[in-house]
Coordinates of C-alpha atoms in Angstrom, one line a residue:
M1452 CA -5.4 -32.5 5.6
K1453 CA -3.9 -30.0 2.9
S1454 CA -0.7 -28.5 2.7
D1455 CA 0.5 -25.2 0.8
F1456 CA 4.2 -25.1 0.9
I1457 CA 5.1 -21.2 -0.1
L1458 CA 8.7 -20.2 -1.0
L1459 CA 9.2 -16.2 -0.3
P1460 CA 12.0 -14.4 -2.2
R1461 CA 15.3 -15.9 -1.8
I1462 CA 14.8 -19.1 -0.1
L1463 CA 16.9 -21.3 2.6
I1464 CA 15.7 -24.7 2.6
V1465 CA 15.1 -25.4 6.5
Q1466 CA 14.4 -29.0 7.1
K1467 CA 12.1 -29.2 10.1
I1468 CA 9.4 -29.3 7.7
F1469 CA 9.8 -32.9 6.4
N1470 CA 6.9 -34.1 8.8
P1471 CA 5.1 -37.2 8.2
K1472 CA 2.1 -35.7 9.3
V1473 CA 2.0 -32.9 6.9
I1474 CA 1.7 -33.6 3.4
V1475 CA 2.5 -31.5 0.8
F1476 CA 0.8 -31.0 -2.3
Q1477 CA 2.4 -28.3 -4.2
V1478 CA 4.8 -25.3 -4.2
T1479 CA 3.3 -22.1 -5.0
I1480 CA 3.0 -18.6 -4.5
Q1481 CA -0.7 -17.8 -3.7
K1482 CA -2.3 -14.8 -2.1
F1483 CA -4.1 -15.3 0.9
A1484 CA -7.4 -15.9 0.0
F1485 CA -8.6 -17.1 3.3
I1486 CA -8.9 -13.4 4.7
R1487 CA -12.1 -12.2 3.6
H1488 CA -13.7 -15.4 6.2
C1489 CA -11.6 -14.5 9.1
S1490 CA -12.7 -13.1 12.2
I1491 CA -11.1 -9.4 13.3
D1492 CA -10.2 -8.5 16.5
F1493 CA -8.3 -5.5 17.8
C1494 CA -8.6 -5.8 21.6
S1495 CA -4.8 -6.0 21.6
E1496 CA -3.0 -2.7 21.9
K1497 CA 0.1 -4.1 21.1
M1498 CA -0.8 -5.5 17.6
A1499 CA -1.7 -2.0 16.5
S1500 CA 0.9 0.2 18.5
N1501 CA 2.5 1.3 15.4
L1502 CA -0.4 2.4 13.6
P1503 CA -1.6 6.0 13.4
N1504 CA -4.8 7.3 15.1
I1505 CA -7.4 6.9 12.2
K1506 CA -10.8 8.7 12.7
V1507 CA -13.7 8.0 10.3
T1508 CA -15.8 11.0 9.6
E1509 CA -18.6 12.5 7.1
D1510 CA -17.8 15.7 8.2
L1511 CA -16.4 17.6 5.7
E1512 CA -16.4 20.9 7.6
S1513 CA -14.2 19.0 10.7
S1514 CA -12.3 20.8 12.5
E1515 CA -10.1 18.3 13.2
F1516 CA -8.2 17.8 10.2
D1517 CA -5.8 20.3 8.8
A1518 CA -5.6 19.0 5.4
I1519 CA -7.5 17.4 2.7
V1520 CA -6.4 14.7 0.3
V1521 CA -8.4 13.7 -2.8
V1522 CA -7.8 10.4 -4.7
A1523 CA -9.6 10.3 -7.7
P1524 CA -9.5 9.7 -11.6
S1525 CA -10.9 13.4 -12.3
V1526 CA -12.1 16.9 -10.6
K1527 CA -15.3 16.2 -12.4
S1528 CA -15.8 12.8 -10.9
I1529 CA -15.9 14.3 -7.2
P1530 CA -19.5 14.9 -6.3
F1531 CA -18.5 17.6 -3.5
E1532 CA -18.7 21.1 -4.5
K1533 CA -17.2 22.2 -2.0
I1534 CA -14.1 20.0 -3.0
A1535 CA -14.7 20.0 -6.5
N1536 CA -14.9 24.2 -7.2
P1537 CA -11.7 25.0 -5.8
L1538 CA -10.1 22.1 -7.7
K1539 CA -11.8 22.9 -11.2
A1540 CA -10.6 26.9 -10.7
Y1541 CA -6.9 25.3 -10.7
I1542 CA -7.3 22.9 -13.9
E1543 CA -8.8 26.0 -15.5
V1544 CA -5.1 27.3 -15.5
D1545 CA -3.6 23.9 -15.8
K1546 CA -5.3 21.2 -17.6
A1547 CA -2.1 18.9 -17.0
G1548 CA -3.1 19.1 -13.2
E1549 CA -5.6 16.1 -12.9
S1550 CA -2.5 13.6 -13.9
G1551 CA -0.2 14.4 -11.0
I1552 CA -0.6 16.1 -7.5
F1553 CA -1.8 19.9 -6.8
V1554 CA -2.7 21.8 -3.9
V1555 CA -5.1 24.8 -3.5
P1556 CA -6.9 26.7 -0.4
S1557 CA -9.9 26.2 0.8
N1558 CA -12.4 27.9 3.0
L1559 CA -13.5 24.6 4.8
P1560 CA -11.9 24.5 8.0
S1561 CA -8.9 22.2 6.4
K1562 CA -7.5 25.3 5.0
K1563 CA -6.1 23.3 1.9
I1564 CA -7.4 20.5 -0.3
V1565 CA -4.7 18.2 -1.9
F1566 CA -5.7 16.4 -5.2
S1567 CA -3.9 13.3 -6.2
G1568 CA -4.7 11.8 -9.5
T1569 CA -4.8 8.4 -10.3
G1570 CA -5.2 8.9 -14.0
S1571 CA -8.2 7.9 -16.3
L1572 CA -8.5 4.3 -15.4
E1573 CA -9.8 3.7 -19.5
N1574 CA -6.8 1.5 -20.2
D1575 CA -6.8 -2.2 -20.5
F1576 CA -4.0 -2.3 -18.3
D1577 CA -5.1 -0.1 -15.5
D1578 CA -4.9 -1.8 -12.0
V1579 CA -6.1 -1.0 -8.8
S1580 CA -2.7 -0.2 -8.0
H1581 CA -3.0 3.7 -9.2
Y1582 CA -5.2 4.1 -6.0
T1583 CA -2.2 2.9 -3.9
K1584 CA 0.1 5.3 -5.8
A1585 CA -2.1 8.1 -5.8
A1586 CA -3.5 7.9 -2.3
K1587 CA 0.6 7.5 -0.9
N1588 CA 1.4 10.7 -2.5
G1589 CA -1.2 12.6 -2.0
I1590 CA -0.6 11.9 1.8
K1591 CA 2.9 12.8 1.4
K1592 CA 2.2 16.3 -0.5
A1593 CA 0.1 16.8 2.9
L1594 CA 2.8 16.3 5.0
A1595 CA 5.2 18.3 3.0
T1596 CA 2.5 21.3 3.5
G1597 CA 2.9 20.6 7.2
A1598 CA -0.2 19.0 7.7
K1599 CA -0.4 16.5 11.1
A1600 CA -3.9 15.2 10.6
P1601 CA -5.0 14.7 7.2
L1602 CA -8.3 13.3 5.9
L1603 CA -8.2 11.2 2.7
M1604 CA -11.0 11.2 0.6
F1605 CA -11.1 8.4 -2.0
N1606 CA -13.6 8.6 -4.9
A1607 CA -13.5 4.8 -6.5
T1608 CA -15.1 4.6 -9.8
R1609 CA -13.8 1.0 -10.8
F1610 CA -12.1 -1.0 -8.7
P1611 CA -14.1 -3.2 -5.8
E1612 CA -10.6 -3.1 -3.7
A1613 CA -9.8 0.3 -4.3
G1614 CA -11.1 1.5 -1.0
T1615 CA -9.0 -0.9 0.8
V1616 CA -5.7 -0.5 -1.6
A1617 CA -5.7 3.6 -1.2
L1618 CA -5.9 3.1 2.6
L1619 CA -2.7 0.9 2.5
G1620 CA -1.2 3.4 0.1
A1621 CA -1.9 6.4 3.1
L1622 CA -0.7 4.3 5.7
E1623 CA 2.4 3.7 3.9
A1624 CA 3.1 7.0 3.4
L1625 CA 3.0 7.2 7.3
Y1626 CA 5.5 4.4 8.2
V1627 CA 8.6 5.5 9.7
P1628 CA 11.5 3.3 10.1
I1629 CA 12.2 1.6 13.5
E1630 CA 15.6 3.2 14.0
V1631 CA 14.0 6.5 13.7
R1632 CA 11.2 5.6 16.0
E1633 CA 14.0 4.3 18.2
Q1634 CA 16.8 6.7 18.2
V1635 CA 15.2 10.2 17.4
P1636 CA 11.9 10.1 19.1
E1637 CA 10.5 13.4 18.5
K1638 CA 10.6 12.1 14.8
A1639 CA 8.6 8.4 15.6
V1640 CA 5.2 10.1 14.1
K1641 CA 4.4 11.9 10.8
A1642 CA 1.0 12.4 11.8
E1643 CA -0.7 12.6 14.9
T1644 CA -4.3 11.4 12.9
L1645 CA -5.5 9.9 9.5
G1646 CA -8.5 10.8 9.1
I1647 CA -11.0 8.7 6.5
F1648 CA -13.9 9.9 5.0
G1649 CA -17.1 7.9 4.4
N1650 CA -19.7 6.3 6.5
A1651 CA -18.2 4.5 9.4
G1652 CA -20.3 1.1 8.7
K1653 CA -19.9 0.8 5.5
I1654 CA -16.4 0.7 5.1
A1655 CA -15.6 -0.3 8.5
E1656 CA -14.7 -4.3 6.9
K1657 CA -12.1 -2.4 4.4
L1658 CA -11.1 -0.3 7.2
E1659 CA -10.2 -3.0 10.0
L1660 CA -8.6 -5.6 7.0
A1661 CA -6.2 -2.4 5.7
K1662 CA -4.6 -2.0 9.5
A1663 CA -4.4 -5.7 9.7
L1664 CA -2.3 -5.7 6.6
E1665 CA -0.6 -2.5 7.4
A1666 CA 0.5 -4.4 10.7
G1667 CA 2.2 -6.8 9.0
R1668 CA 3.8 -4.6 6.6
I1669 CA 5.3 -2.6 9.3
V1670 CA 6.6 -5.9 11.1
S1671 CA 7.9 -6.8 7.6
R1672 CA 9.5 -3.5 6.8
D1673 CA 11.1 -2.9 10.2
I1674 CA 12.6 -6.4 10.1
G1675 CA 13.8 -6.6 6.5
G1676 CA 14.4 -2.7 5.7
S1677 CA 16.6 -2.5 9.4
D1678 CA 20.6 -2.0 9.2
P1679 CA 22.4 -5.5 9.9
E1680 CA 23.0 -4.4 13.2
R1681 CA 19.5 -3.3 14.4
M1682 CA 18.3 -6.5 12.9
A1683 CA 21.5 -9.2 13.4
A1684 CA 19.5 -12.1 14.2
P1685 CA 19.7 -11.9 18.1
K1686 CA 17.9 -8.8 18.0
V1687 CA 15.3 -10.5 15.4
E1688 CA 14.9 -12.6 17.8
E1689 CA 13.9 -9.9 20.4
Y1690 CA 11.9 -7.8 17.9
V1691 CA 9.7 -11.1 17.4
R1692 CA 9.1 -12.4 21.1
Q1693 CA 8.2 -8.9 21.5
E1694 CA 5.6 -8.5 18.7
F1695 CA 3.9 -11.2 19.4
E1696 CA 3.9 -11.5 22.8
G1697 CA 0.4 -12.3 23.9
S1698 CA -0.6 -13.3 20.6
N1699 CA -1.9 -16.9 19.3
I1700 CA 1.5 -17.2 17.5
K1701 CA 3.6 -20.0 18.8
I1702 CA 7.5 -19.0 18.8
E1703 CA 10.0 -21.5 19.0
V1704 CA 13.9 -20.5 18.5
I1705 CA 16.5 -22.8 17.7
K1706 CA 20.3 -21.4 18.3
G1707 CA 23.9 -22.1 18.8
Q1708 CA 26.0 -23.5 16.3
A1709 CA 26.3 -27.2 17.7
V1710 CA 22.8 -27.4 17.4
F1711 CA 22.8 -26.6 13.6
E1712 CA 25.6 -28.9 12.7
Q1713 CA 23.8 -31.5 14.3
E1714 CA 20.0 -30.5 12.8
Y1715 CA 20.9 -27.9 9.9
P1716 CA 24.1 -28.8 8.7
C1717 CA 23.8 -26.6 5.5
F1718 CA 22.6 -23.8 7.6
A1719 CA 25.8 -24.4 10.0
A1720 CA 28.2 -23.7 7.1
V1721 CA 26.8 -20.1 6.5
N1722 CA 26.4 -19.6 10.1
R1723 CA 29.7 -21.1 11.1
C1724 CA 32.1 -17.7 11.0
A1725 CA 29.3 -15.3 12.0
A1726 CA 29.1 -17.9 15.2
Q1727 CA 32.3 -16.6 16.6
V1728 CA 30.5 -13.3 17.1
E1729 CA 27.8 -13.7 19.8
R1730 CA 25.7 -10.4 18.3
H1731 CA 25.4 -11.9 15.0
D1732 CA 25.3 -16.0 15.8
G1733 CA 22.2 -17.2 14.0
R1734 CA 18.6 -18.2 15.0
I1735 CA 16.1 -20.8 13.3
I1736 CA 12.7 -18.8 14.6
W1737 CA 9.5 -20.8 14.2
L1738 CA 6.2 -19.0 13.9
T1739 CA 3.4 -21.4 14.4
Y1740 CA -0.6 -20.6 14.2
E1741 CA -3.2 -23.0 14.9
P1742 CA -7.1 -22.3 14.9
E1743 CA -9.7 -23.1 17.0
G1744 CA -12.0 -26.4 15.8
P1745 CA -10.3 -28.8 12.6
I1746 CA -7.5 -28.0 10.6
E1747 CA -8.1 -28.5 6.7
K1748 CA -5.0 -26.8 5.5
T1749 CA -1.8 -26.3 6.5
L1750 CA 0.0 -23.5 5.0
M1751 CA 3.8 -23.5 5.2
L1752 CA 6.5 -20.4 4.5
V1753 CA 10.1 -20.1 4.6
G1754 CA 11.9 -16.9 4.3
K1755 CA 15.5 -16.6 3.5
G1756 CA 16.8 -14.4 6.6
I1757 CA 20.6 -13.7 5.8
N1758 CA 21.1 -10.2 7.3
Y1759 CA 23.9 -9.4 5.7
D1760 CA 25.5 -11.0 2.8
T1761 CA 29.3 -10.2 2.4
G1762 CA 29.6 -12.9 -0.1
G1763 CA 31.1 -15.0 2.0
A1764 CA 34.5 -16.1 0.8
D1765 CA 33.5 -15.1 -2.5
I1766 CA 33.4 -11.5 -1.4
K1767 CA 31.6 -8.9 -3.2
A1768 CA 34.1 -6.8 -4.1
G1769 CA 31.9 -4.1 -6.0
G1770 CA 33.9 -5.1 -9.4
T1771 CA 33.3 -6.8 -12.7
Y1772 CA 35.3 -10.3 -12.9
L1773 CA 35.5 -13.1 -15.4
H1774 CA 34.5 -16.8 -14.5
S1775 CA 35.1 -19.8 -16.5
L1776 CA 32.8 -22.6 -16.6
Y1777 CA 34.7 -25.3 -18.6
T1778 CA 34.0 -28.7 -20.2
G1779 CA 36.8 -29.6 -22.2
C1780 CA 38.8 -27.0 -21.9
P1781 CA 42.1 -26.4 -23.9
S1782 CA 45.2 -27.1 -22.1
K1783 CA 46.2 -23.4 -23.2
F1784 CA 44.6 -20.6 -24.0
W1785 CA 45.0 -16.8 -24.1
M1786 CA 42.2 -14.6 -23.7
E1787 CA 41.9 -11.0 -24.4
I1788 CA 39.2 -8.5 -23.1
I1789 CA 38.9 -5.1 -24.7
Y1790 CA 36.8 -2.5 -22.6
R1791 CA 36.1 0.7 -22.3
K1792 CA 34.5 2.9 -19.4
S1793 CA 30.8 4.2 -20.4
R1794 CA 29.6 7.9 -19.5
S1795 CA 28.1 6.2 -15.9
G1796 CA 31.7 5.0 -14.9
K1797 CA 30.6 1.3 -15.4
L1798 CA 32.7 -1.2 -18.0
R1799 CA 31.2 -2.3 -20.9
I1800 CA 32.8 -5.4 -22.6
L1801 CA 33.6 -4.8 -25.9
K1802 CA 34.9 -8.1 -27.2
L1803 CA 36.5 -11.2 -25.9
Y1804 CA 38.8 -13.0 -27.6
C1805 CA 40.2 -16.7 -26.4
L1806 CA 43.1 -17.9 -28.7
A1807 CA 43.7 -21.7 -28.1
R1808 CA 47.1 -23.6 -28.9
M1809 CA 46.6 -27.2 -29.2
Q1810 CA 43.0 -27.1 -30.0
T1811 CA 40.8 -25.3 -32.1
N1812 CA 37.2 -25.8 -30.4
I1813 CA 36.8 -23.7 -27.7
Y1814 CA 34.1 -25.2 -24.8
D1815 CA 34.2 -22.6 -22.2
F1816 CA 31.6 -20.6 -21.2
F1817 CA 32.5 -17.4 -19.8
V1818 CA 30.0 -15.3 -17.3
F1819 CA 30.6 -12.1 -16.2
F1820 CA 29.5 -10.8 -12.4
S1821 CA 29.6 -8.0 -10.8
G1822 CA 29.2 -7.3 -7.0
K1823 CA 28.3 -5.4 -4.5
M1824 CA 27.9 -5.5 -0.2
A1825 CA 25.4 -2.3 -0.2
G1826 CA 22.0 -3.2 0.0
M1827 CA 22.8 -6.8 1.2
S1828 CA 21.2 -6.0 4.4
R1829 CA 17.8 -6.4 2.8
D1830 CA 18.7 -10.3 2.1
K1831 CA 16.9 -11.1 5.0
C1832 CA 13.2 -9.7 3.6
G1833 CA 12.1 -13.4 2.7
S1834 CA 11.9 -13.9 6.4
A1835 CA 11.1 -10.5 7.4
D1836 CA 7.8 -11.2 4.6
V1837 CA 7.5 -14.6 7.2
A1838 CA 7.1 -12.4 10.4
G1839 CA 5.0 -10.1 8.6
I1840 CA 2.4 -12.7 7.5
L1841 CA 1.7 -14.3 10.8
K1842 CA 1.4 -10.9 12.1
V1843 CA -1.7 -10.4 9.4
V1844 CA -2.8 -14.1 10.4
S1845 CA -2.9 -13.4 13.9
M1846 CA -4.9 -10.6 14.1
L1847 CA -7.2 -12.0 10.9
K1848 CA -7.7 -15.6 13.0
P1849 CA -8.4 -17.3 9.6
K1850 CA -10.2 -20.6 10.5
N1851 CA -9.5 -24.2 9.7
V1852 CA -6.1 -23.0 8.8
K1853 CA -2.6 -24.0 10.3
V1854 CA -0.2 -21.8 9.3
V1855 CA 3.9 -22.6 10.2
G1856 CA 6.6 -19.7 9.4
A1857 CA 10.4 -20.5 8.8
M1858 CA 12.3 -17.5 9.5
A1859 CA 16.2 -18.7 8.7
M1860 CA 18.0 -15.7 10.3
A1861 CA 21.9 -15.8 9.3
R1862 CA 25.0 -13.7 8.3
N1863 CA 26.8 -14.6 5.8
S1864 CA 30.3 -12.9 7.1
V1865 CA 33.6 -13.5 5.7
G1866 CA 36.6 -14.8 7.7
S1867 CA 39.6 -17.2 8.8
N1868 CA 36.3 -19.6 9.7
A1869 CA 34.1 -19.2 6.8
Y1870 CA 32.9 -22.0 4.4
V1871 CA 34.4 -21.6 1.3
A1872 CA 34.0 -22.6 -2.5
D1873 CA 34.7 -26.6 -3.2
E1874 CA 34.0 -27.7 0.4
I1875 CA 32.2 -30.7 0.1
M1876 CA 28.9 -31.1 3.2
T1877 CA 26.3 -33.7 3.8
S1878 CA 22.7 -32.0 4.3
R1879 CA 20.2 -33.1 6.6
A1880 CA 18.9 -35.3 3.9
G1881 CA 21.8 -37.2 3.5
V1882 CA 23.0 -35.4 -0.1
R1883 CA 26.3 -34.6 -0.6
I1884 CA 27.0 -31.0 -1.9
R1885 CA 29.8 -29.4 -3.4
V1886 CA 29.9 -25.5 -2.5
G1887 CA 30.6 -23.8 -6.0
N1888 CA 30.0 -20.3 -4.7
T1889 CA 29.3 -18.6 -1.1

């Protein structure tokens, strides 16, 4: 049985994965190549509860939609005169319009057409992401005009996956943060309906795949992008349990500082200070998907889940400081730093002088750091992506592949019980570790 161990951004090592039944062949970052060979089942309303109502139509004159969003490389590439003619009239007076976004009135029931250009796509470095960006910006423009039921039309001329990524771009534009959905219900939905122009049979596979991927991305955004209180470790556990309730994902949650000290001593050190506050106490959340039939490959994912990183005892103070890493430092030395403020207000180091007495060779290596806390609630995005990927897996149900995800959720708090630099601890593997920076 093969096994891939995928490291997501900002990793914490969690020791449970060292199972003799699982052979780790490689450490790699890879895409989910198996998604094309999966069965898709959207029977569970829970699985798609945060997705907008999506309708596929071939009728440009449908009264269900209040804006048509066209994503294409150029106006001349659009095969429908009812759409192309109003757009041509616009670019006759603004030839630069095709490279951006513009809106024109229309005689169709939707009353307006939004054109969002992908660019010519003729350069070697152009890729399919142009469709993502154009669809996202086009839907945003339609919403800004007051549309509540935009119809997306994409003209894919070069890339086979352009339709799928255009759908993902459109769905991303309709995402509403979890705090808004919960606290301001009247703003929980940006659009009542998202229309997709095309033949339902031909785009069904792309649409279902896009739905599954977006459902996973919603989970990732909800966990990774929310504030440190809404997604403190216990709240993440609650969210994950609700999101995977009734699904094919097995959930195991490990908690309690005494348990962490015994089973996960490195994690316990980080959690030690936060454990004193019940609502901040850490969690290690295991998500496991097992397919029906034989397992030929096991994929393991471990995501860092620091829901807020104060820096700990090495606190992120928002300034610039100098750290000396020395190997044979002179017994006495003077250091002079000459600096001035740049126009942006940041300090720029102009010169650094080291004057030594008793030694002429300076072996010091000086490293300048700057740190601030704002934005450190997103230090949990590794774990957020683990949950998002397992969400996609739960919906696509890949065959012959077992997927195990670990979410190491903790808050790196600062206080009298925080772990500190120079502290020595022993990992579960028996390795003695000296903390250099918290």
